[in-house]
Each structure stands twice: as C-alpha cells, then as structure tokens.
mmCIF file of C-alpha atoms and ligand atoms in Angstrom:
data_model
loop_
_atom_site.group_PDB
_atom_site.id
_atom_site.type_symbol
_atom_site.label_atom_id
_atom_site.label_comp_id
_atom_site.label_asym_id
_atom_site.label_seq_id
_atom_site.Cartn_x
_atom_site.Cartn_y
_atom_site.Cartn_z
ATOM 1 C CA MET E 1 -26.482 9.277 -19.477
ATOM 2 C CA GLN E 2 -23.442 11.426 -18.827
ATOM 3 C CA SER E 3 -23.924 15.126 -17.951
ATOM 4 C CA SER E 4 -21.488 17.840 -19.003
ATOM 5 C CA LEU E 5 -21.866 19.461 -15.576
ATOM 6 C CA THR E 6 -20.480 16.625 -13.512
ATOM 7 C CA PRO E 7 -17.009 15.039 -13.461
ATOM 8 C CA ARG E 8 -16.165 12.662 -16.329
ATOM 9 C CA LEU E 9 -13.675 10.838 -14.117
ATOM 10 C CA VAL E 10 -14.101 9.882 -10.476
ATOM 11 C CA VAL E 11 -11.091 8.584 -8.535
ATOM 12 C CA LEU E 12 -11.432 7.008 -5.081
ATOM 13 C CA THR E 13 -8.292 6.600 -3.010
ATOM 14 C CA GLY E 14 -7.664 4.552 0.148
ATOM 15 C CA ALA E 15 -4.860 3.955 2.543
ATOM 16 C CA GLY E 16 -2.823 2.092 -0.052
ATOM 17 C CA ILE E 17 -1.933 5.298 -1.794
ATOM 18 C CA SER E 18 -0.283 6.639 1.318
ATOM 19 C CA ALA E 19 1.470 3.381 2.295
ATOM 20 C CA GLU E 20 4.658 4.133 0.395
ATOM 21 C CA SER E 21 4.748 7.439 2.115
ATOM 22 C CA GLY E 22 5.140 5.610 5.362
ATOM 23 C CA ILE E 23 1.608 5.751 6.736
ATOM 24 C CA ALA E 24 0.277 2.435 7.911
ATOM 25 C CA THR E 25 -2.818 1.003 6.170
ATOM 26 C CA PHE E 26 -5.654 -0.497 8.176
ATOM 27 C CA ARG E 27 -5.506 -4.162 7.193
ATOM 28 C CA ASP E 28 -1.866 -4.750 6.383
ATOM 29 C CA PRO E 29 -1.193 -8.092 8.189
ATOM 30 C CA GLN E 30 2.156 -6.920 9.521
ATOM 31 C CA ASN E 31 1.594 -3.329 10.616
ATOM 32 C CA GLY E 32 -1.971 -2.392 9.806
ATOM 33 C CA PHE E 33 -3.717 -0.180 12.342
ATOM 34 C CA TRP E 34 -6.232 -2.946 13.044
ATOM 35 C CA GLN E 35 -3.299 -5.182 14.093
ATOM 36 C CA HIS E 36 -2.719 -2.928 17.043
ATOM 37 C CA PHE E 37 -6.152 -1.387 17.745
ATOM 38 C CA ARG E 38 -9.711 -2.796 17.562
ATOM 39 C CA PRO E 39 -11.711 -0.624 15.052
ATOM 40 C CA GLU E 40 -14.643 -0.719 17.544
ATOM 41 C CA ASP E 41 -12.461 0.766 20.222
ATOM 42 C CA VAL E 42 -10.925 3.681 18.333
ATOM 43 C CA ALA E 43 -13.154 4.310 15.197
ATOM 44 C CA THR E 44 -16.652 4.353 16.663
ATOM 45 C CA PRO E 45 -18.748 6.892 18.658
ATOM 46 C CA GLU E 46 -19.189 4.175 21.290
ATOM 47 C CA GLY E 47 -15.483 3.694 21.711
ATOM 48 C CA PHE E 48 -14.939 7.441 21.973
ATOM 49 C CA ALA E 49 -17.662 7.636 24.609
ATOM 50 C CA ALA E 50 -16.260 4.677 26.523
ATOM 51 C CA HIS E 51 -12.585 5.632 26.556
ATOM 52 C CA PRO E 52 -12.042 9.042 24.951
ATOM 53 C CA ASP E 53 -8.325 9.256 26.005
ATOM 54 C CA THR E 54 -7.455 6.199 23.951
ATOM 55 C CA VAL E 55 -9.250 7.643 20.927
ATOM 56 C CA TYR E 56 -7.617 11.112 21.339
ATOM 57 C CA GLU E 57 -4.305 9.348 21.483
ATOM 58 C CA PHE E 58 -4.976 7.191 18.415
ATOM 59 C CA TYR E 59 -5.618 10.310 16.359
ATOM 60 C CA ASN E 60 -2.973 12.451 18.091
ATOM 61 C CA ILE E 61 -0.272 9.924 17.121
ATOM 62 C CA ARG E 62 -1.524 9.753 13.527
ATOM 63 C CA ARG E 63 -1.814 13.522 13.167
ATOM 64 C CA ALA E 64 1.728 14.056 14.569
ATOM 65 C CA GLN E 65 3.088 11.490 11.991
ATOM 66 C CA LEU E 66 2.042 13.766 9.173
ATOM 67 C CA ALA E 67 5.071 15.971 9.924
ATOM 68 C CA ASP E 68 7.358 13.027 9.164
ATOM 69 C CA VAL E 69 5.863 11.910 5.854
ATOM 70 C CA LYS E 70 5.414 13.352 2.432
ATOM 71 C CA PRO E 71 3.412 12.717 -0.667
ATOM 72 C CA ASN E 72 4.700 10.004 -2.989
ATOM 73 C CA ALA E 73 4.686 9.731 -6.811
ATOM 74 C CA ALA E 74 1.101 8.560 -6.823
ATOM 75 C CA HIS E 75 -0.225 11.648 -4.943
ATOM 76 C CA ILE E 76 1.862 13.858 -7.198
ATOM 77 C CA ALA E 77 0.608 12.153 -10.434
ATOM 78 C CA LEU E 78 -2.987 12.552 -9.435
ATOM 79 C CA ALA E 79 -2.403 16.275 -8.767
ATOM 80 C CA LYS E 80 -0.863 16.604 -12.205
ATOM 81 C CA LEU E 81 -3.977 14.911 -13.686
ATOM 82 C CA GLN E 82 -6.183 17.283 -11.795
ATOM 83 C CA GLN E 83 -4.229 20.247 -13.066
ATOM 84 C CA ALA E 84 -5.053 19.135 -16.582
ATOM 85 C CA MET E 85 -8.662 18.024 -16.106
ATOM 86 C CA GLY E 86 -9.922 20.649 -13.644
ATOM 87 C CA ASP E 87 -13.498 19.941 -12.434
ATOM 88 C CA LYS E 88 -13.800 17.061 -14.980
ATOM 89 C CA LEU E 89 -11.926 15.018 -12.397
ATOM 90 C CA LEU E 90 -13.302 14.458 -8.842
ATOM 91 C CA ILE E 91 -10.926 12.861 -6.373
ATOM 92 C CA VAL E 92 -12.651 11.290 -3.383
ATOM 93 C CA THR E 93 -10.427 9.994 -0.566
ATOM 94 C CA GLN E 94 -11.256 7.763 2.301
ATOM 95 C CA ASN E 95 -7.968 8.880 3.851
ATOM 96 C CA VAL E 96 -7.797 11.402 6.653
ATOM 97 C CA ASP E 97 -4.182 12.359 6.001
ATOM 98 C CA ASP E 98 -3.198 15.505 3.999
ATOM 99 C CA LEU E 99 -0.828 14.030 1.438
ATOM 100 C CA HIS E 100 -3.167 14.724 -1.577
ATOM 101 C CA GLU E 101 -3.335 18.400 -0.589
ATOM 102 C CA ARG E 102 0.457 18.597 0.019
ATOM 103 C CA ALA E 103 0.914 17.206 -3.545
ATOM 104 C CA GLY E 104 -1.228 19.963 -4.883
ATOM 105 C CA ALA E 105 -4.514 18.350 -5.304
ATOM 106 C CA SER E 106 -7.910 19.354 -3.913
ATOM 107 C CA VAL E 107 -9.878 16.303 -2.746
ATOM 108 C CA LEU E 108 -13.214 15.416 -1.138
ATOM 109 C CA HIS E 109 -12.452 13.828 2.267
ATOM 110 C CA MET E 110 -15.492 11.595 2.676
ATOM 111 C CA HIS E 111 -14.183 10.310 6.076
ATOM 112 C CA GLY E 112 -13.025 13.582 7.359
ATOM 113 C CA GLU E 113 -9.404 14.840 8.156
ATOM 114 C CA LEU E 114 -6.825 14.360 10.854
ATOM 115 C CA LYS E 115 -6.062 18.023 10.896
ATOM 116 C CA ARG E 116 -9.597 19.122 11.780
ATOM 117 C CA ALA E 117 -11.487 19.163 15.063
ATOM 118 C CA LEU E 118 -15.281 19.028 15.450
ATOM 119 C CA CYS E 119 -16.995 20.605 18.427
ATOM 120 C CA GLN E 120 -19.943 18.471 19.736
ATOM 121 C CA HIS E 121 -21.253 21.359 21.581
ATOM 122 C CA CYS E 122 -21.781 23.836 18.629
ATOM 123 C CA GLY E 123 -21.152 21.696 15.637
ATOM 124 C CA GLU E 124 -18.198 23.803 14.315
ATOM 125 C CA SER E 125 -15.434 22.018 12.384
ATOM 126 C CA PHE E 126 -12.115 23.820 12.114
ATOM 127 C CA VAL E 127 -8.437 23.193 11.422
ATOM 128 C CA TRP E 128 -6.470 21.872 14.296
ATOM 129 C CA GLU E 129 -2.924 20.617 13.508
ATOM 130 C CA SER E 130 -1.551 19.655 16.930
ATOM 131 C CA ASP E 131 -2.608 17.251 19.702
ATOM 132 C CA PHE E 132 -5.885 17.941 21.459
ATOM 133 C CA THR E 133 -7.908 16.364 24.264
ATOM 134 C CA ALA E 134 -11.130 16.946 25.967
ATOM 135 C CA ALA E 135 -9.471 19.784 28.060
ATOM 136 C CA ASP E 136 -9.165 21.845 24.872
ATOM 137 C CA ALA E 137 -11.697 24.534 24.021
ATOM 138 C CA CYS E 138 -13.669 25.088 20.815
ATOM 139 C CA GLU E 139 -12.492 28.175 18.990
ATOM 140 C CA ARG E 140 -16.029 29.172 18.259
ATOM 141 C CA CYS E 141 -18.095 28.458 21.393
ATOM 142 C CA HIS E 142 -15.050 28.460 23.641
ATOM 143 C CA LYS E 143 -16.414 25.401 25.680
ATOM 144 C CA SER E 144 -14.192 22.602 26.466
ATOM 145 C CA GLY E 145 -15.004 18.922 26.819
ATOM 146 C CA GLY E 146 -16.617 18.604 23.395
ATOM 147 C CA LEU E 147 -13.827 18.442 20.797
ATOM 148 C CA ARG E 148 -13.486 15.242 18.773
ATOM 149 C CA PRO E 149 -11.422 14.340 15.694
ATOM 150 C CA ASP E 150 -13.303 15.485 12.568
ATOM 151 C CA VAL E 151 -13.207 11.982 11.185
ATOM 152 C CA VAL E 152 -16.136 9.746 10.162
ATOM 153 C CA TRP E 153 -16.398 6.615 12.433
ATOM 154 C CA PHE E 154 -18.183 3.386 11.842
ATOM 155 C CA GLY E 155 -21.939 3.922 12.057
ATOM 156 C CA GLU E 156 -21.568 7.619 11.020
ATOM 157 C CA MET E 157 -22.589 8.955 7.623
ATOM 158 C CA PRO E 158 -19.616 9.890 5.404
ATOM 159 C CA TYR E 159 -19.372 13.478 4.178
ATOM 160 C CA GLN E 160 -20.794 14.836 0.845
ATOM 161 C CA MET E 161 -22.503 11.494 -0.122
ATOM 162 C CA MET E 162 -24.968 13.345 -2.306
ATOM 163 C CA LYS E 163 -22.246 15.005 -4.353
ATOM 164 C CA ILE E 164 -20.364 11.735 -4.682
ATOM 165 C CA ASP E 165 -23.513 9.750 -5.721
ATOM 166 C CA ILE E 166 -24.320 12.322 -8.417
ATOM 167 C CA ALA E 167 -20.697 12.112 -9.741
ATOM 168 C CA LEU E 168 -20.786 8.285 -9.724
ATOM 169 C CA TYR E 169 -24.049 8.133 -11.644
ATOM 170 C CA ASN E 170 -22.829 10.566 -14.267
ATOM 171 C CA CYS E 171 -19.141 9.769 -14.810
ATOM 172 C CA GLU E 172 -17.680 7.951 -17.777
ATOM 173 C CA ARG E 173 -14.937 6.356 -15.776
ATOM 174 C CA PHE E 174 -14.329 5.260 -12.151
ATOM 175 C CA VAL E 175 -10.847 4.410 -10.784
ATOM 176 C CA ALA E 176 -10.220 3.022 -7.320
ATOM 177 C CA ILE E 177 -6.618 3.256 -5.971
ATOM 178 C CA GLY E 178 -5.225 1.565 -2.970
ATOM 179 C CA THR E 179 -8.356 0.455 -1.188
ATOM 180 C CA SER E 180 -9.390 -3.012 0.189
ATOM 181 C CA GLY E 181 -13.059 -2.537 -0.647
ATOM 182 C CA ALA E 182 -13.857 -3.623 2.888
ATOM 183 C CA VAL E 183 -15.799 -0.658 4.052
ATOM 184 C CA TYR E 184 -19.095 0.801 2.715
ATOM 185 C CA PRO E 185 -20.424 2.853 1.248
ATOM 186 C CA ALA E 186 -16.993 3.525 -0.428
ATOM 187 C CA ALA E 187 -16.706 -0.140 -1.336
ATOM 188 C CA GLY E 188 -20.010 0.145 -3.290
ATOM 189 C CA PHE E 189 -18.932 3.088 -5.454
ATOM 190 C CA VAL E 190 -17.797 0.651 -8.300
ATOM 191 C CA GLU E 191 -21.422 -0.765 -8.438
ATOM 192 C CA SER E 192 -22.829 2.785 -8.707
ATOM 193 C CA ALA E 193 -20.520 3.688 -11.536
ATOM 194 C CA ARG E 194 -21.200 0.394 -13.371
ATOM 195 C CA ALA E 195 -24.940 0.998 -13.052
ATOM 196 C CA ASN E 196 -24.552 4.186 -15.063
ATOM 197 C CA GLY E 197 -22.398 2.400 -17.665
ATOM 198 C CA ALA E 198 -19.089 3.897 -16.673
ATOM 199 C CA SER E 199 -15.895 1.913 -17.169
ATOM 200 C CA THR E 200 -14.056 0.857 -14.064
ATOM 201 C CA LEU E 201 -10.367 0.325 -13.166
ATOM 202 C CA GLU E 202 -8.772 -0.935 -9.919
ATOM 203 C CA ILE E 203 -5.144 0.005 -9.217
ATOM 204 C CA ASN E 204 -3.982 -1.867 -6.090
ATOM 205 C CA LEU E 205 -1.179 -3.905 -4.588
ATOM 206 C CA GLU E 206 -3.290 -6.990 -4.618
ATOM 207 C CA PRO E 207 -6.854 -7.929 -5.547
ATOM 208 C CA SER E 208 -9.423 -6.246 -3.290
ATOM 209 C CA ASP E 209 -12.734 -7.613 -1.852
ATOM 210 C CA VAL E 210 -14.446 -6.022 -4.883
ATOM 211 C CA SER E 211 -11.975 -6.650 -7.575
ATOM 212 C CA ALA E 212 -14.480 -8.875 -9.529
ATOM 213 C CA LEU E 213 -16.703 -5.733 -10.042
ATOM 214 C CA PHE E 214 -14.051 -3.837 -11.998
ATOM 215 C CA ASP E 215 -13.431 -4.064 -15.834
ATOM 216 C CA GLY E 216 -9.743 -3.464 -15.470
ATOM 217 C CA HIS E 217 -7.098 -4.116 -13.001
ATOM 218 C CA ARG E 218 -3.530 -2.855 -12.480
ATOM 219 C CA LEU E 219 -1.668 -4.698 -9.773
ATOM 220 C CA GLY E 220 1.366 -3.195 -8.221
ATOM 221 C CA PRO E 221 2.609 -0.285 -5.939
ATOM 222 C CA ALA E 222 0.632 2.956 -6.395
ATOM 223 C CA SER E 223 3.857 4.887 -6.691
ATOM 224 C CA GLU E 224 4.593 2.915 -9.840
ATOM 225 C CA GLN E 225 1.148 2.153 -11.295
ATOM 226 C CA VAL E 226 -0.565 5.577 -10.810
ATOM 227 C CA PRO E 227 2.051 7.669 -12.685
ATOM 228 C CA LEU E 228 1.897 5.184 -15.533
ATOM 229 C CA TRP E 229 -1.942 5.319 -15.699
ATOM 230 C CA VAL E 230 -1.934 9.205 -15.278
ATOM 231 C CA ASP E 231 0.517 9.611 -18.228
ATOM 232 C CA GLU E 232 -1.718 7.326 -20.406
ATOM 233 C CA THR E 233 -4.789 9.265 -19.364
ATOM 234 C CA LEU E 234 -3.128 12.673 -20.103
ATOM 235 C CA ALA E 235 -2.183 11.386 -23.493
ATOM 236 C CA SER E 236 -5.773 10.478 -24.262
ATOM 237 C CA LEU E 237 -7.309 13.778 -23.186
HETATM 238 C C1 BV8 S 301 -22.176 4.126 7.430
HETATM 239 C C2 BV8 S 301 -11.928 7.124 8.974
HETATM 240 C C3 BV8 S 301 -24.418 4.513 7.773
HETATM 241 C C4 BV8 S 301 -11.437 7.083 10.362
HETATM 242 C C5 BV8 S 301 -12.966 4.887 8.393
HETATM 243 C C6 BV8 S 301 -23.325 -1.518 3.742
HETATM 244 C C7 BV8 S 301 -23.642 -0.179 3.443
HETATM 245 C C8 BV8 S 301 -23.347 0.822 4.243
HETATM 246 C C9 BV8 S 301 -22.715 0.649 5.424
HETATM 247 C C10 BV8 S 301 -22.404 -0.604 5.858
HETATM 248 C C11 BV8 S 301 -22.636 -1.681 5.063
HETATM 249 N N1 BV8 S 301 -22.284 -2.776 5.686
HETATM 250 C C12 BV8 S 301 -21.630 -2.414 6.849
HETATM 251 C C13 BV8 S 301 -21.728 -1.135 7.041
HETATM 252 C C14 BV8 S 301 -21.155 -0.390 8.146
HETATM 253 C C15 BV8 S 301 -19.735 0.021 7.949
HETATM 254 C C16 BV8 S 301 -18.876 -1.002 7.181
HETATM 255 O O1 BV8 S 301 -18.712 -0.838 5.964
HETATM 256 N N2 BV8 S 301 -18.363 -1.964 7.875
HETATM 257 C C17 BV8 S 301 -17.461 -2.910 7.275
HETATM 258 C C18 BV8 S 301 -16.411 -3.326 8.288
HETATM 259 C C19 BV8 S 301 -18.331 -4.033 6.868
HETATM 260 N N3 BV8 S 301 -19.682 1.347 7.390
HETATM 261 C C20 BV8 S 301 -19.872 2.457 8.126
HETATM 262 O O2 BV8 S 301 -20.078 2.440 9.219
HETATM 263 C C21 BV8 S 301 -19.864 3.759 7.287
HETATM 264 N N4 BV8 S 301 -20.992 4.576 7.698
HETATM 265 O O3 BV8 S 301 -22.399 3.120 6.836
HETATM 266 O O4 BV8 S 301 -23.177 4.933 7.908
HETATM 267 C C22 BV8 S 301 -25.362 5.632 8.079
HETATM 268 C C23 BV8 S 301 -26.549 5.862 7.382
HETATM 269 C C24 BV8 S 301 -27.338 6.873 7.729
HETATM 270 C C25 BV8 S 301 -27.143 7.729 8.852
HETATM 271 C C26 BV8 S 301 -25.934 7.447 9.540
HETATM 272 C C27 BV8 S 301 -25.010 6.451 9.241
HETATM 273 C C28 BV8 S 301 -18.574 4.665 7.778
HETATM 274 C C29 BV8 S 301 -17.323 3.943 7.522
HETATM 275 C C30 BV8 S 301 -16.144 4.877 7.761
HETATM 276 C C31 BV8 S 301 -15.280 4.477 8.861
HETATM 277 N N5 BV8 S 301 -14.110 5.215 8.931
HETATM 278 N N6 BV8 S 301 -11.876 5.705 8.366
HETATM 279 C C32 BV8 S 301 -9.912 6.786 10.480
HETATM 280 O O5 BV8 S 301 -9.235 6.871 9.422
HETATM 281 O O6 BV8 S 301 -9.466 6.358 11.556
HETATM 282 S S1 BV8 S 301 -12.745 3.403 7.750
HETATM 283 C C33 BV8 S 301 -11.243 3.129 7.106
HETATM 284 O O7 BV8 S 301 -11.199 1.772 6.578
HETATM 285 C C34 BV8 S 301 -10.917 3.906 5.803
HETATM 286 O O8 BV8 S 301 -11.382 5.211 5.933
HETATM 287 C C35 BV8 S 301 -11.479 3.149 4.706
HETATM 288 O O9 BV8 S 301 -12.802 3.628 4.379
HETATM 289 C C36 BV8 S 301 -11.637 1.881 5.232
HETATM 290 C C37 BV8 S 301 -10.849 0.828 4.373
HETATM 291 O O10 BV8 S 301 -9.621 1.107 4.420
HETATM 292 P P1 BV8 S 301 -8.699 1.255 3.105
HETATM 293 O O11 BV8 S 301 -8.415 2.668 2.835
HETATM 294 O O12 BV8 S 301 -9.223 0.453 2.022
HETATM 295 O O13 BV8 S 301 -7.336 0.551 3.772
HETATM 296 P P2 BV8 S 301 -7.123 -0.996 3.954
HETATM 297 O O14 BV8 S 301 -5.995 -1.088 4.885
HETATM 298 O O15 BV8 S 301 -8.347 -1.676 4.211
HETATM 299 O O16 BV8 S 301 -6.618 -1.408 2.477
HETATM 300 C C38 BV8 S 301 -5.510 -0.905 1.910
HETATM 301 C C39 BV8 S 301 -5.459 -1.399 0.479
HETATM 302 O O17 BV8 S 301 -4.288 -0.795 -0.147
HETATM 303 C C40 BV8 S 301 -5.250 -2.946 0.425
HETATM 304 O O18 BV8 S 301 -6.116 -3.502 -0.567
HETATM 305 C C41 BV8 S 301 -3.754 -3.126 0.039
HETATM 306 O O19 BV8 S 301 -3.574 -4.236 -0.836
HETATM 307 C C42 BV8 S 301 -3.554 -1.866 -0.710
HETATM 308 N N7 BV8 S 301 -2.131 -1.375 -0.742
HETATM 309 C C43 BV8 S 301 -1.271 -1.411 0.304
HETATM 310 N N8 BV8 S 301 -0.048 -0.870 -0.085
HETATM 311 C C44 BV8 S 301 -0.197 -0.479 -1.349
HETATM 312 C C45 BV8 S 301 -1.531 -0.721 -1.750
HETATM 313 N N9 BV8 S 301 -1.994 -0.400 -3.008
HETATM 314 C C46 BV8 S 301 -1.182 0.195 -3.880
HETATM 315 N N10 BV8 S 301 0.133 0.551 -3.481
HETATM 316 C C47 BV8 S 301 0.601 0.234 -2.297
HETATM 317 N N11 BV8 S 301 1.866 0.498 -1.924
#
C-alpha cells in the first residue's frame, strides 16, 4: 500500500557508480580495495582497536583522493532526476565519497562519510576534510585519542535504517545502481521493496549476487546506463 508521504522511488547506489570517476570499488578483481586490504583489518571496530594507524591511513588515503576525482554522468543524471522529483525520490548510498553531493544531489549515507569524523568520547560527528589521527582533538569535547572515521564498519548498524525501511515498504519502484549485493542489510533492500509490491530494476556492469531478485536489469557502465534510465524516467513523470 503506497503512501503519498513517502518517496515513490528509492535508488540505492554502491561503489560501481563512482568507479568511472576513478574511485576503486571493493571487489574489483584487479584493483578493488579488498585486493590490497582485508576488510576485517580496516573496516571493523576490532581492526581499528588492534591497529588504528592502519585504519586512519586507509581512510586518510581515500579522503585525500576525493580532491582528485569528480562526479561522472551517472551522479549528474541522478541529481537531475532529484531536481525534478524532489522528496518523491530518496537516494540511499552505501558510498562514503562526496560525489553525489558534488553533482548537486542530497543523499542518505547509510554507511557514513569519508569527510566526517566521529568522537568516541562525546559521540559528536562533524565535518573533517583532511587527514586525522588519534592525536587530533574533537572540536566539541576537545579531547584527543577518540576520533574515528564516521563510517559504518562491519558489525555496526548502518545509519537511518528506520527511514530507509519505511521508504522501501512504501515505494512504487526500487532501483539499485553499481552494487554487488554482497553486503547486508543493503543487499536485502530489493526483497523489502518486492514484499511491498514495488517494481525493481538493477543497473550494473555485471550481474550482482542478488540479480535474480530484480524484475529488470540494465547491464553496462553507470555513466552510460544511468543517464538513459533517468531520461526515460523524466519523460514518464
Ligand atoms: C550490520 C563502509 C548488524 C566503510 C561498508 C545479514 C543481515 C545483516 C547483516 C549481515 C547479514 N549477513 C552478514 C552480515 C554482516 C555484514 C555483511 O553483510 N557481511 C557480508 C560480507 C556477508 N553486514 C554488516 O556488518 C552491516 N552491519 O549488519 O549490523 C547490527 C544489528 C544491530 C546492531 C548492530 C549491528 C554493516 C556493513 C557495512 C560495512 N561498511 N562500507 C567503507 O567504505 O570503508 S561495506 C562496503 O561494501 C560498501 O559500503 C558496500 O555496502 C559494500 C558492498 O560494496 P559495493 O558498493 O557493492 O561495491 P563492490 O565493490 O562490492 O561492488 C561494486 C559493483 O559495481 C560490482 O557489482 C561491479 O560489477 C559494479 N561496477 C563496477 N564498475 C561499474 C559498476 N557498475 C556500473 N558501472 C560501472 N562502471
């Protein structure tokens, strides 16, 4: 039963939408992050506790790279669609980069953001755009030794799950772009959308782990497929 108060269209993006901007994905067999780092070492609270310097460096490198990349045609097309649809479109991203925002979109970062720091002493989250380490002090409690990247690691609860679930159970259409469907709960969003009777579309370079759950599939690079899909969607509004 769709509600007029919630988004009609929910879009989920993953690392694949930023690949053509030059940001490595996680599982690319050639240069994916997980080819060079073990997720348990750099994307878990245990890894951070065991070797914080490695984790600070993993995120400092990725944050610094943002200065060298820019949004691609897929980010720009989604921002254009959001301009037309307003709050009838919810864009949820698993990505921690800022390319959606730099293309003009406002998105829900369910796994946090590279450009934010979280203080483990006082719980404050705030914008931090340069490198940081344990020696840096929180801008609210002024204590050092507690700052971590404000990203959601394995075993941690993603942000705004209630808002996402309500949108998934009320939307008319769910579209996943550039994600392998390897990580939950994001990989399960298509099932939530289907359970409410929404139509589902996957736009990806290759079939994902959950492709069989989607009604429709568009295979190809996001920078080509997303603008085509956005133009068709705009024409149907
Ligand atoms: C949690 C942020 C519980 C950090 C990331 C069942 C239900 C719930 C949880 C679980 C479950 N089973 C297991 C779990 C635990 C775990 C999990 O899913 N493990 C997996 C390995 C099985 N999940 C969690 O731990 C989650 N938390 O469950 O909490 C809880 C409950 C109560 C209270 C407390 C806790 C949290 C997971 C979040 C981890 N953080 N990222 C950072 O960025 O460093 S994960 C990271 O990998 C991403 O954020 C993303 O979510 C995930 C998958 O990455 P993708 O974006 O899909 O990228 P990938 O490289 O995999 O794929 C890219 C795709 O793009 C490919 O398909 C490729 O073909 C395509 N592509 C490439 N180029 C292009 C392209 N497509 C188009 N165009 C191109 N040019």
